[in-house]
Amino acid sequence: MGRSSAASASAAAAVAADGADANGDVLMLEAPPDALARPWTTPSNAETIDALPYIDEDYGHPAVKGEVDRLVEEEMRRSSKKPSDFLKELPPVPKLKFQNNPMLAREYERVMAGRPPAPFDSSRYNIDMVPPHRRDDQNLWKQALQRNQRLLQYEVIRLENLDLMSKHGADVWIKHNRQLEGFLARLQKLASEQNEQIETVNRERKYHQQNTAYELSALSTQWRELCQKNIEIQAACVNIENELEELKREAAERGWKLETTMENGPSLP
């Protein structure tokens, strides 16, 4: 597996979890303590993942991917952080007061309270008639006449607005659509520029990783050779120690005092 397998293991082991959900639901990944104290910042003790996706081939192996997914799923199940707690680390959303618009404030309070909207009042569109038992009241006739005149004037203005809409509404919508198209074109241009920058970063990353792959391969080969050499040296040392123990045991059986011989030096023939 080499370095890339270590990166895979570190990616899964970087998740710290304490506790478990009683229902077995999948919970959120448990963040380090520093991340909870300073939300949305990289903690100082965060583990660095040295993954090189353009040259690491182990990540495409089904066995490696299955093991990483299993470890991540296990940590998510053991975590005490549920999906509903994900936004609790963010500062609270500022409250909307609508100080300059009391109508919006009342509507906002109604929606937040879950009350149904008020029914549409169409009484102002009805023609007021004087009740039969009060048709002799001149003041009541005047009030009814004034209300009906206001209603008639409203209908006249409504017809004028409809006439203006039929004459100029199409041009206004065409202008509005052109503004939206210009806004869409600017957003598409920004998105295209961002995609080009991302593509440039990915190309540079791939270029550097592929150029470094030969050096990493040589270093990995050298590391394995050194590890093999260290194992051989360690095995040779163990054999020498066993031979020394065997010589000491044989000397003890013959009654030789190796400490005195080593202090005085070897005797000449």
Coordinates of C-alpha atoms in Angstrom, one line a residue:
M1 CA 0.0 0.0 0.0
G2 CA 2.9 2.4 0.8
R3 CA 2.3 6.1 1.5
S4 CA -1.1 6.4 -0.1
S5 CA -2.5 3.6 2.2
A6 CA -1.2 5.5 5.2
A7 CA -3.0 8.6 3.9
S8 CA -6.2 6.6 3.5
A9 CA -5.8 5.3 7.1
S10 CA -5.0 8.8 8.4
A11 CA -8.1 10.2 6.6
A12 CA -10.3 7.8 8.5
A13 CA -8.4 8.0 11.7
A14 CA -8.5 11.8 11.8
V15 CA -12.2 11.6 12.8
A16 CA -12.5 11.7 16.6
A17 CA -15.8 10.4 18.1
D18 CA -17.1 9.9 21.6
G19 CA -20.5 8.3 22.4
A20 CA -23.1 6.6 20.2
D21 CA -26.7 7.1 19.2
A22 CA -29.1 4.7 20.8
N23 CA -31.2 4.3 17.6
G24 CA -28.2 3.6 15.4
D25 CA -28.7 6.7 13.3
V26 CA -25.9 8.0 11.2
L27 CA -24.5 11.1 13.1
M28 CA -22.2 13.9 12.1
L29 CA -18.4 13.6 12.3
E30 CA -17.1 14.6 15.6
A31 CA -14.8 17.7 15.4
P32 CA -11.7 18.2 17.5
P33 CA -12.1 20.4 20.6
D34 CA -10.3 23.3 19.1
A35 CA -12.7 23.4 16.2
L36 CA -15.6 23.6 18.6
A37 CA -14.0 26.5 20.4
R38 CA -13.1 28.3 17.2
P39 CA -15.8 27.2 14.7
W40 CA -15.0 27.1 11.0
T41 CA -11.3 27.4 11.4
T42 CA -8.6 24.8 10.9
P43 CA -7.4 23.5 14.4
S44 CA -3.7 23.6 15.1
N45 CA -3.7 19.9 15.8
A46 CA -5.5 18.9 12.7
E47 CA -3.9 15.9 10.9
T48 CA -2.4 16.7 7.5
I49 CA -3.6 14.4 4.7
D50 CA -0.8 13.8 2.2
A51 CA -3.0 12.4 -0.5
L52 CA -1.8 12.7 -4.1
P53 CA -4.8 11.7 -6.2
Y54 CA -3.1 12.0 -9.6
I55 CA -0.4 9.5 -8.8
D56 CA -1.8 7.4 -5.9
E57 CA -3.4 4.3 -7.4
D58 CA -4.4 2.6 -4.2
Y59 CA -7.5 4.9 -3.8
G60 CA -9.1 3.3 -6.9
H61 CA -8.7 -0.2 -5.5
P62 CA -12.2 -1.4 -4.4
A63 CA -10.8 -3.0 -1.2
V64 CA -9.1 0.2 -0.1
K65 CA -12.2 2.3 -0.8
G66 CA -14.4 -0.2 1.0
E67 CA -12.2 -0.1 4.1
V68 CA -12.1 3.7 4.1
D69 CA -15.9 3.9 3.7
R70 CA -16.3 1.4 6.5
L71 CA -14.1 3.4 8.9
V72 CA -15.8 6.7 8.1
E73 CA -19.3 5.1 8.5
E74 CA -18.2 3.6 11.8
E75 CA -16.9 6.9 13.1
M76 CA -20.1 8.7 12.0
R77 CA -22.2 6.2 13.9
R78 CA -20.2 6.6 17.0
S79 CA -20.3 10.3 16.9
S80 CA -22.4 12.2 19.4
K81 CA -22.9 15.1 16.9
K82 CA -26.2 14.8 15.0
P83 CA -27.0 16.6 11.7
S84 CA -29.3 19.0 13.5
D85 CA -26.2 20.2 15.5
F86 CA -24.3 21.1 12.4
L87 CA -25.2 24.8 12.3
K88 CA -25.0 25.3 16.1
E89 CA -21.4 26.4 15.8
L90 CA -22.3 29.4 13.7
P91 CA -23.3 32.7 15.3
P92 CA -27.1 33.2 15.6
V93 CA -28.9 34.7 12.7
P94 CA -29.7 38.4 13.3
K95 CA -33.4 39.0 14.0
L96 CA -35.4 40.9 11.4
K97 CA -37.3 43.8 12.9
F98 CA -38.7 45.6 9.9
Q99 CA -38.6 48.9 11.7
N100 CA -39.4 50.9 8.5
N101 CA -42.1 48.6 7.3
P102 CA -44.7 47.7 9.9
M103 CA -46.8 45.7 7.4
L104 CA -43.9 43.4 6.7
A105 CA -43.2 43.2 10.4
R106 CA -46.8 42.0 11.0
E107 CA -46.6 39.5 8.2
Y108 CA -43.3 38.2 9.4
E109 CA -44.7 37.7 12.9
R110 CA -47.7 35.9 11.4
V111 CA -45.5 33.5 9.4
M112 CA -43.2 32.8 12.4
A113 CA -46.2 32.1 14.6
G114 CA -47.7 29.7 12.0
R115 CA -51.0 31.5 11.7
P116 CA -52.9 31.3 8.5
P117 CA -53.0 34.4 6.3
A118 CA -56.0 36.8 6.6
P119 CA -58.7 36.2 4.0
F120 CA -59.0 38.6 1.1
D121 CA -61.4 41.4 1.9
S122 CA -63.6 42.0 -1.1
S123 CA -66.1 44.1 0.7
R124 CA -64.7 47.4 -0.7
Y125 CA -65.6 46.2 -4.2
N126 CA -69.3 45.7 -3.4
I127 CA -71.8 48.4 -4.2
D128 CA -73.4 49.8 -1.1
M129 CA -77.2 50.0 -1.2
V130 CA -79.3 51.9 1.3
P131 CA -81.4 49.5 3.4
P132 CA -85.2 49.7 2.5
H133 CA -86.1 50.9 6.0
R134 CA -83.7 53.9 5.8
R135 CA -84.3 55.2 2.3
D136 CA -85.6 58.4 3.7
D137 CA -82.2 59.2 5.3
Q138 CA -80.4 61.7 3.0
N139 CA -77.1 61.5 4.9
L140 CA -77.0 57.7 4.3
W141 CA -77.8 58.2 0.6
K142 CA -74.9 60.7 0.4
Q143 CA -72.4 58.3 2.1
A144 CA -73.5 55.5 -0.2
L145 CA -73.2 57.7 -3.3
Q146 CA -69.7 58.8 -2.2
R147 CA -68.6 55.2 -1.7
N148 CA -70.0 54.1 -5.0
Q149 CA -68.3 57.1 -6.8
R150 CA -65.0 56.0 -5.2
L151 CA -65.5 52.4 -6.4
L152 CA -66.4 53.7 -9.9
Q153 CA -63.3 55.8 -10.0
Y154 CA -61.2 52.9 -8.9
E155 CA -62.6 50.8 -11.7
V156 CA -61.9 53.6 -14.2
I157 CA -58.3 53.7 -13.0
R158 CA -58.1 50.0 -13.2
L159 CA -59.3 50.0 -16.8
E160 CA -56.7 52.8 -17.6
N161 CA -54.0 50.7 -16.1
L162 CA -55.0 47.7 -18.1
D163 CA -55.0 49.8 -21.2
L164 CA -51.5 51.1 -20.5
M165 CA -50.4 47.5 -19.7
S166 CA -51.7 46.3 -23.1
K167 CA -49.9 49.1 -24.9
H168 CA -46.6 49.2 -23.0
G169 CA -46.4 46.1 -20.9
A170 CA -44.8 44.0 -23.6
D171 CA -41.9 46.5 -24.0
V172 CA -41.4 46.7 -20.2
W173 CA -41.2 42.9 -20.0
I174 CA -38.8 42.8 -22.9
K175 CA -36.6 45.4 -21.2
H176 CA -36.8 43.5 -17.9
N177 CA -35.8 40.2 -19.7
R178 CA -32.9 41.9 -21.3
Q179 CA -31.7 43.1 -17.9
L180 CA -32.0 39.5 -16.6
E181 CA -30.2 38.2 -19.6
G182 CA -27.3 40.7 -18.9
F183 CA -27.2 39.7 -15.3
L184 CA -27.2 36.0 -16.3
A185 CA -24.4 36.6 -18.8
R186 CA -22.3 38.3 -16.0
L187 CA -22.9 35.4 -13.7
Q188 CA -22.0 32.9 -16.4
K189 CA -18.8 34.9 -17.1
L190 CA -17.8 34.8 -13.4
A191 CA -18.6 31.1 -13.2
S192 CA -16.5 30.5 -16.3
E193 CA -13.6 32.4 -14.9
Q194 CA -13.8 30.5 -11.6
N195 CA -13.9 27.2 -13.5
E196 CA -10.9 28.2 -15.5
Q197 CA -9.0 29.0 -12.4
I198 CA -10.0 25.7 -10.8
E199 CA -8.9 23.9 -14.0
T200 CA -5.6 25.8 -14.0
V201 CA -5.0 24.8 -10.4
N202 CA -5.9 21.1 -11.2
R203 CA -3.6 21.1 -14.2
E204 CA -0.7 22.6 -12.2
R205 CA -1.3 20.1 -9.4
K206 CA -1.4 17.2 -11.8
Y207 CA 1.8 18.4 -13.5
H208 CA 3.7 18.8 -10.2
Q209 CA 2.5 15.5 -8.8
Q210 CA 3.4 13.6 -12.0
N211 CA 6.8 15.2 -12.1
T212 CA 7.3 14.3 -8.4
A213 CA 6.1 10.8 -8.9
Y214 CA 9.6 9.6 -10.1
E215 CA 11.3 11.1 -7.1
L216 CA 8.7 9.6 -4.8
S217 CA 9.1 6.2 -6.4
A218 CA 12.9 6.4 -6.0
L219 CA 12.6 7.5 -2.4
S220 CA 10.1 4.7 -1.7
T221 CA 12.4 2.1 -3.2
Q222 CA 15.3 3.5 -1.2
W223 CA 13.2 3.4 1.9
R224 CA 12.2 -0.2 1.4
E225 CA 15.8 -1.2 0.7
L226 CA 16.9 0.6 3.9
C227 CA 14.2 -1.1 5.8
Q228 CA 15.2 -4.5 4.4
K229 CA 18.8 -3.7 5.3
N230 CA 17.9 -2.7 8.8
I231 CA 15.9 -5.9 9.2
E232 CA 18.9 -7.9 8.0
I233 CA 21.3 -6.0 10.4
Q234 CA 18.9 -6.6 13.2
A235 CA 18.7 -10.3 12.4
A236 CA 22.5 -10.5 12.3
C237 CA 22.7 -8.7 15.6
V238 CA 20.3 -11.2 17.1
N239 CA 22.4 -14.1 15.7
I240 CA 25.6 -12.6 17.2
E241 CA 23.9 -12.2 20.5
N242 CA 22.7 -15.8 20.4
E243 CA 26.3 -16.9 19.6
L244 CA 27.7 -14.8 22.5
E245 CA 25.1 -16.4 24.8
E246 CA 26.1 -19.8 23.6
L247 CA 29.8 -19.0 24.1
K248 CA 29.2 -17.7 27.6
R249 CA 27.2 -20.8 28.5
E250 CA 30.0 -23.0 27.1
A251 CA 32.6 -21.1 29.0
A252 CA 30.6 -21.4 32.2
E253 CA 30.4 -25.1 31.7
R254 CA 34.2 -25.3 31.3
G255 CA 34.8 -23.1 34.3
W256 CA 36.3 -20.2 32.5
K257 CA 36.0 -16.7 33.9
L258 CA 35.4 -14.5 31.0
E259 CA 35.3 -11.3 33.1
T260 CA 38.9 -11.9 34.3
T261 CA 40.1 -12.8 30.8
M262 CA 38.5 -9.7 29.3
E263 CA 40.1 -7.4 31.9
N264 CA 43.6 -9.0 31.5
G265 CA 43.4 -9.3 27.8
P266 CA 43.9 -12.4 25.8
S267 CA 46.9 -14.6 26.8
L268 CA 49.7 -15.0 24.4
P269 CA 50.5 -18.6 23.2

